[in-house]
mmCIF file of C-alpha atoms and ligand atoms in Angstrom:
data_model
loop_
_atom_site.group_PDB
_atom_site.id
_atom_site.type_symbol
_atom_site.label_atom_id
_atom_site.label_comp_id
_atom_site.label_asym_id
_atom_site.label_seq_id
_atom_site.Cartn_x
_atom_site.Cartn_y
_atom_site.Cartn_z
ATOM 1 C CA MET T 178 12.933 9.653 5.696
ATOM 2 C CA ARG T 179 9.312 9.982 4.671
ATOM 3 C CA ILE T 180 7.039 7.025 3.904
ATOM 4 C CA PHE T 181 3.627 7.307 2.293
ATOM 5 C CA ALA T 182 1.233 4.566 3.428
ATOM 6 C CA PHE T 183 -2.309 3.662 2.518
ATOM 7 C CA ALA T 184 -4.612 0.651 2.379
ATOM 8 C CA GLY T 185 -6.345 -0.460 -0.805
ATOM 9 C CA SER T 186 -9.771 -0.699 0.824
ATOM 10 C CA LEU T 187 -12.494 1.931 0.986
ATOM 11 C CA ARG T 188 -14.281 0.246 3.908
ATOM 12 C CA LYS T 189 -14.563 2.313 7.111
ATOM 13 C CA GLU T 190 -13.725 -0.690 9.310
ATOM 14 C CA SER T 191 -11.034 -1.939 6.915
ATOM 15 C CA LEU T 192 -8.722 -4.556 8.440
ATOM 16 C CA ASN T 193 -6.076 -3.463 5.948
ATOM 17 C CA HIS T 194 -6.307 0.150 7.061
ATOM 18 C CA GLN T 195 -5.939 -1.080 10.652
ATOM 19 C CA LEU T 196 -2.788 -2.944 9.627
ATOM 20 C CA ALA T 197 -1.560 0.180 7.791
ATOM 21 C CA GLN T 198 -2.054 2.112 11.057
ATOM 22 C CA ILE T 199 -0.043 -0.496 12.993
ATOM 23 C CA ILE T 200 2.756 -0.398 10.415
ATOM 24 C CA SER T 201 2.710 3.412 10.456
ATOM 25 C CA SER T 202 3.078 3.605 14.216
ATOM 26 C CA LYS T 203 5.920 1.059 14.155
ATOM 27 C CA LEU T 204 7.699 3.173 11.529
ATOM 28 C CA GLN T 205 7.087 6.342 13.558
ATOM 29 C CA ASP T 206 8.606 4.606 16.591
ATOM 30 C CA SER T 207 11.737 4.207 14.430
ATOM 31 C CA ASN T 208 11.745 7.969 13.708
ATOM 32 C CA VAL T 209 10.306 7.628 10.225
ATOM 33 C CA ASP T 210 8.053 10.475 9.079
ATOM 34 C CA VAL T 211 4.847 8.698 7.963
ATOM 35 C CA ASP T 212 2.116 10.129 5.763
ATOM 36 C CA LEU T 213 -0.807 7.713 6.289
ATOM 37 C CA ALA T 214 -3.712 8.317 3.911
ATOM 38 C CA LYS T 215 -7.191 6.890 3.669
ATOM 39 C CA PHE T 216 -7.801 5.451 0.214
ATOM 40 C CA SER T 217 -11.166 7.281 0.160
ATOM 41 C CA GLU T 218 -9.230 10.580 -0.088
ATOM 42 C CA PHE T 219 -8.475 9.600 -3.696
ATOM 43 C CA ASN T 220 -11.884 8.596 -4.999
ATOM 44 C CA MET T 221 -11.450 8.423 -8.771
ATOM 45 C CA PRO T 222 -13.582 7.512 -11.775
ATOM 46 C CA LEU T 223 -13.139 4.198 -13.574
ATOM 47 C CA PHE T 224 -10.278 4.503 -16.023
ATOM 48 C CA ASP T 225 -11.554 5.528 -19.430
ATOM 49 C CA GLY T 226 -9.165 6.591 -22.183
ATOM 50 C CA ASP T 227 -11.812 8.917 -23.611
ATOM 51 C CA LEU T 228 -12.199 10.629 -20.238
ATOM 52 C CA GLN T 229 -8.427 11.083 -20.072
ATOM 53 C CA SER T 230 -8.390 12.529 -23.599
ATOM 54 C CA VAL T 231 -11.083 15.059 -22.733
ATOM 55 C CA SER T 232 -10.327 15.900 -19.083
ATOM 56 C CA GLY T 233 -6.761 14.695 -18.483
ATOM 57 C CA ILE T 234 -5.658 13.112 -15.212
ATOM 58 C CA PRO T 235 -8.349 13.399 -12.495
ATOM 59 C CA ASP T 236 -7.473 15.722 -9.588
ATOM 60 C CA SER T 237 -7.792 12.803 -7.157
ATOM 61 C CA THR T 238 -5.238 10.776 -9.136
ATOM 62 C CA GLN T 239 -2.865 13.738 -9.256
ATOM 63 C CA LYS T 240 -3.319 14.179 -5.498
ATOM 64 C CA LEU T 241 -2.352 10.530 -4.949
ATOM 65 C CA ALA T 242 0.602 10.897 -7.330
ATOM 66 C CA ASP T 243 1.813 13.999 -5.464
ATOM 67 C CA ARG T 244 1.644 12.254 -2.086
ATOM 68 C CA ILE T 245 3.668 9.356 -3.548
ATOM 69 C CA SER T 246 6.178 11.741 -5.136
ATOM 70 C CA MET T 247 6.764 13.564 -1.858
ATOM 71 C CA ALA T 248 7.747 10.314 -0.118
ATOM 72 C CA ASP T 249 11.017 8.381 -0.136
ATOM 73 C CA GLY T 250 9.160 5.080 -0.027
ATOM 74 C CA LEU T 251 5.736 3.492 -0.069
ATOM 75 C CA VAL T 252 3.763 1.058 2.038
ATOM 76 C CA ILE T 253 0.681 -0.424 0.384
ATOM 77 C CA VAL T 254 -1.550 -2.642 2.507
ATOM 78 C CA SER T 255 -4.281 -4.340 0.522
ATOM 79 C CA PRO T 256 -6.871 -7.077 0.683
ATOM 80 C CA GLU T 257 -7.017 -9.620 -2.097
ATOM 81 C CA TYR T 258 -10.260 -9.857 -4.011
ATOM 82 C CA ASN T 259 -10.786 -13.215 -5.700
ATOM 83 C CA HIS T 260 -7.051 -13.953 -5.384
ATOM 84 C CA GLY T 261 -6.174 -10.727 -7.192
ATOM 85 C CA VAL T 262 -5.793 -6.974 -6.784
ATOM 86 C CA PRO T 263 -9.042 -5.257 -5.674
ATOM 87 C CA GLY T 264 -10.635 -3.320 -8.537
ATOM 88 C CA PRO T 265 -10.490 0.126 -6.874
ATOM 89 C CA LEU T 266 -6.753 -0.228 -6.203
ATOM 90 C CA LYS T 267 -5.983 -1.594 -9.690
ATOM 91 C CA ASN T 268 -8.003 1.288 -11.130
ATOM 92 C CA ALA T 269 -5.894 3.769 -9.143
ATOM 93 C CA ILE T 270 -2.685 2.052 -10.319
ATOM 94 C CA ASP T 271 -3.891 2.223 -13.931
ATOM 95 C CA TRP T 272 -4.659 5.950 -13.628
ATOM 96 C CA LEU T 273 -1.273 6.576 -11.966
ATOM 97 C CA SER T 274 0.410 4.780 -14.868
ATOM 98 C CA ARG T 275 -0.844 7.510 -17.235
ATOM 99 C CA ILE T 276 1.410 10.061 -15.504
ATOM 100 C CA ARG T 277 5.025 10.519 -16.703
ATOM 101 C CA PRO T 278 7.405 9.983 -15.122
ATOM 102 C CA PHE T 279 5.622 7.281 -13.147
ATOM 103 C CA PRO T 280 5.122 8.645 -9.600
ATOM 104 C CA THR T 281 6.251 5.239 -8.302
ATOM 105 C CA ALA T 282 9.531 5.250 -10.271
ATOM 106 C CA GLY T 283 12.494 4.529 -8.024
ATOM 107 C CA LYS T 284 10.329 4.239 -4.887
ATOM 108 C CA PRO T 285 11.117 1.415 -2.499
ATOM 109 C CA CYS T 286 7.794 -0.255 -1.724
ATOM 110 C CA PHE T 287 6.688 -2.601 1.054
ATOM 111 C CA LEU T 288 3.529 -4.653 0.518
ATOM 112 C CA ALA T 289 1.301 -6.044 3.246
ATOM 113 C CA SER T 290 -2.160 -7.553 3.417
ATOM 114 C CA ALA T 291 -4.791 -8.593 5.923
ATOM 115 C CA ALA T 292 -7.725 -10.960 5.572
ATOM 116 C CA PRO T 293 -10.024 -12.885 7.897
ATOM 117 C CA GLY T 294 -9.142 -16.104 6.038
ATOM 118 C CA LEU T 295 -6.174 -18.411 6.518
ATOM 119 C CA VAL T 296 -4.079 -17.128 3.590
ATOM 120 C CA GLY T 297 -4.054 -13.472 4.664
ATOM 121 C CA GLY T 298 -4.343 -11.951 1.198
ATOM 122 C CA THR T 299 -0.872 -12.873 -0.001
ATOM 123 C CA ARG T 300 -2.059 -13.836 -3.521
ATOM 124 C CA GLY T 301 -3.311 -10.308 -4.108
ATOM 125 C CA LEU T 302 0.147 -8.963 -3.245
ATOM 126 C CA ILE T 303 1.781 -11.309 -5.744
ATOM 127 C CA ALA T 304 -0.679 -10.048 -8.363
ATOM 128 C CA MET T 305 0.180 -6.429 -7.531
ATOM 129 C CA ARG T 306 3.896 -6.838 -8.193
ATOM 130 C CA PRO T 307 3.951 -6.853 -12.024
ATOM 131 C CA ALA T 308 2.210 -3.479 -12.465
ATOM 132 C CA LEU T 309 4.177 -1.765 -9.693
ATOM 133 C CA SER T 310 7.475 -3.195 -10.978
ATOM 134 C CA PHE T 311 6.603 -2.040 -14.495
ATOM 135 C CA MET T 312 6.009 1.402 -12.991
ATOM 136 C CA GLY T 313 9.513 1.449 -11.569
ATOM 137 C CA ALA T 314 8.816 0.702 -7.903
ATOM 138 C CA TRP T 315 11.526 -1.248 -6.040
ATOM 139 C CA ILE T 316 9.349 -3.775 -4.275
ATOM 140 C CA SER T 317 10.686 -5.440 -1.161
ATOM 141 C CA GLY T 318 11.227 -9.162 -1.763
ATOM 142 C CA GLU T 319 9.449 -9.927 1.494
ATOM 143 C CA SER T 320 5.897 -8.937 2.276
ATOM 144 C CA PHE T 321 3.661 -9.399 5.317
ATOM 145 C CA SER T 322 0.278 -11.125 5.146
ATOM 146 C CA LEU T 323 -1.859 -11.242 8.270
ATOM 147 C CA ALA T 324 -4.209 -14.243 8.263
ATOM 148 C CA GLN T 325 -7.249 -14.323 10.575
ATOM 149 C CA ALA T 326 -6.734 -10.592 10.781
ATOM 150 C CA ASN T 327 -10.129 -10.040 12.408
ATOM 151 C CA GLN T 328 -8.745 -11.808 15.510
ATOM 152 C CA MET T 329 -5.106 -10.756 15.253
ATOM 153 C CA MET T 330 -5.325 -7.021 15.916
ATOM 154 C CA ALA T 331 -6.443 -5.274 19.092
ATOM 155 C CA GLU T 332 -5.820 -1.797 20.490
ATOM 156 C CA GLY T 333 -3.629 -0.849 17.540
ATOM 157 C CA LYS T 334 -1.336 -3.837 17.919
ATOM 158 C CA ILE T 335 -0.780 -7.321 16.488
ATOM 159 C CA VAL T 336 -1.729 -9.683 19.289
ATOM 160 C CA ASN T 337 0.554 -12.552 18.238
ATOM 161 C CA ASP T 338 4.110 -11.810 19.453
ATOM 162 C CA GLU T 339 5.788 -14.044 16.886
ATOM 163 C CA LEU T 340 4.005 -12.350 13.958
ATOM 164 C CA ASP T 341 4.687 -8.949 15.494
ATOM 165 C CA LYS T 342 8.427 -9.734 15.588
ATOM 166 C CA ILE T 343 8.381 -10.938 11.975
ATOM 167 C CA LEU T 344 6.769 -7.659 10.910
ATOM 168 C CA ASN T 345 9.284 -5.628 12.954
ATOM 169 C CA GLY T 346 12.170 -7.378 11.190
ATOM 170 C CA MET T 347 10.672 -6.777 7.755
ATOM 171 C CA LEU T 348 10.103 -3.078 8.486
ATOM 172 C CA GLU T 349 13.618 -2.658 9.856
ATOM 173 C CA ARG T 350 15.064 -4.137 6.653
ATOM 174 C CA PHE T 351 12.690 -2.077 4.500
ATOM 175 C CA THR T 352 13.670 1.215 6.165
ATOM 176 C CA LYS T 353 17.375 0.355 5.815
ATOM 177 C CA VAL T 354 16.908 -0.333 2.113
ATOM 178 C CA THR T 355 14.775 2.809 1.663
ATOM 179 C CA ALA T 356 17.459 4.919 3.329
ATOM 180 C CA SER T 357 20.124 3.538 1.014
ATOM 181 C CA LEU T 358 18.039 3.453 -2.184
ATOM 182 C CA GLN T 359 17.407 7.107 -2.877
ATOM 183 C CA ILE T 360 16.960 7.026 -6.652
ATOM 184 C CA LYS T 361 15.863 10.319 -8.142
HETATM 185 C C1 LIG M 79 -15.156 -8.998 -3.811
HETATM 186 C C2 LIG M 79 -14.441 -9.677 -2.675
HETATM 187 C C3 LIG M 79 -13.552 -10.684 -2.944
HETATM 188 C C4 LIG M 79 -12.827 -11.300 -1.915
HETATM 189 N N1 LIG M 79 -11.914 -12.254 -2.206
HETATM 190 C C5 LIG M 79 -11.128 -12.735 -1.218
HETATM 191 C C6 LIG M 79 -10.050 -13.623 -1.522
HETATM 192 O O1 LIG M 79 -9.798 -13.979 -2.655
HETATM 193 N N2 LIG M 79 -9.274 -14.058 -0.492
HETATM 194 C C7 LIG M 79 -9.507 -13.682 0.796
HETATM 195 O O2 LIG M 79 -8.743 -14.074 1.686
HETATM 196 N N3 LIG M 79 -10.521 -12.849 1.126
HETATM 197 C C8 LIG M 79 -11.328 -12.358 0.138
HETATM 198 N N4 LIG M 79 -12.341 -11.501 0.440
HETATM 199 C C9 LIG M 79 -12.609 -11.177 1.854
HETATM 200 C C10 LIG M 79 -11.722 -10.016 2.295
HETATM 201 O O3 LIG M 79 -10.439 -10.500 2.654
HETATM 202 C C11 LIG M 79 -12.364 -9.325 3.499
HETATM 203 O O4 LIG M 79 -13.610 -8.814 3.142
HETATM 204 C C12 LIG M 79 -11.459 -8.242 4.038
HETATM 205 O O5 LIG M 79 -11.950 -7.831 5.285
HETATM 206 C C13 LIG M 79 -11.385 -7.075 3.065
HETATM 207 O O6 LIG M 79 -10.405 -6.161 3.492
HETATM 208 P P1 LIG M 79 -10.762 -4.854 4.339
HETATM 209 O O7 LIG M 79 -11.237 -5.335 5.694
HETATM 210 O O8 LIG M 79 -9.484 -4.115 4.450
HETATM 211 O O9 LIG M 79 -11.839 -4.100 3.628
HETATM 212 C C14 LIG M 79 -13.067 -10.895 -0.570
HETATM 213 C C15 LIG M 79 -13.987 -9.864 -0.312
HETATM 214 C C16 LIG M 79 -14.652 -9.267 -1.338
HETATM 215 C C17 LIG M 79 -15.617 -8.125 -1.032
#
């Protein structure tokens, strides 16, 4: 089974990318083949229908779509910006939605977030669901939000054992579902 993972932050020291790395290594420990990308690999212009009419889908969007298509499932780890989906990630989702069939169609998807605050970015994940569902992704009912994330990760691990166990359980259930939900 192959999972494509990335974080919806372009920041070099991104807490969400750190959480994506932790999730990736947990999945690898369960013999999952993980393709972990940096969001900056897919730097794309702001969506503009005129640009699409003239130039088509940007290469960076197609590259992201191809990486998604090659995977059996997706893990998206994203901050919330102002209780919503960060602009760069929403922009990427909007560009992806111009490709048919949707690259996300039939892909089991696990959402996670990290934030220094006490809510952990969970509202941004709720806001992400409608677009991804519309684009055919099978989004896990449970998601993982790491509050006070700036203090909760060290040496590639979650320092709180209870939270670490909760995440392990979610990933175990997600990989089981992904293995059984191969919709082509
Ligand atoms: C434009 C902007 C809006 C933000 N809005 C929220 C928010 O609504 N809730 C929250 O918990 N943190 C918010 N933050 C703080 C982010 O959670 C914090 O910067 C986090 O580290 C960003 O994720 P990253 O480390 O992966 O880049 C916001 C940050 C920015 C730059």
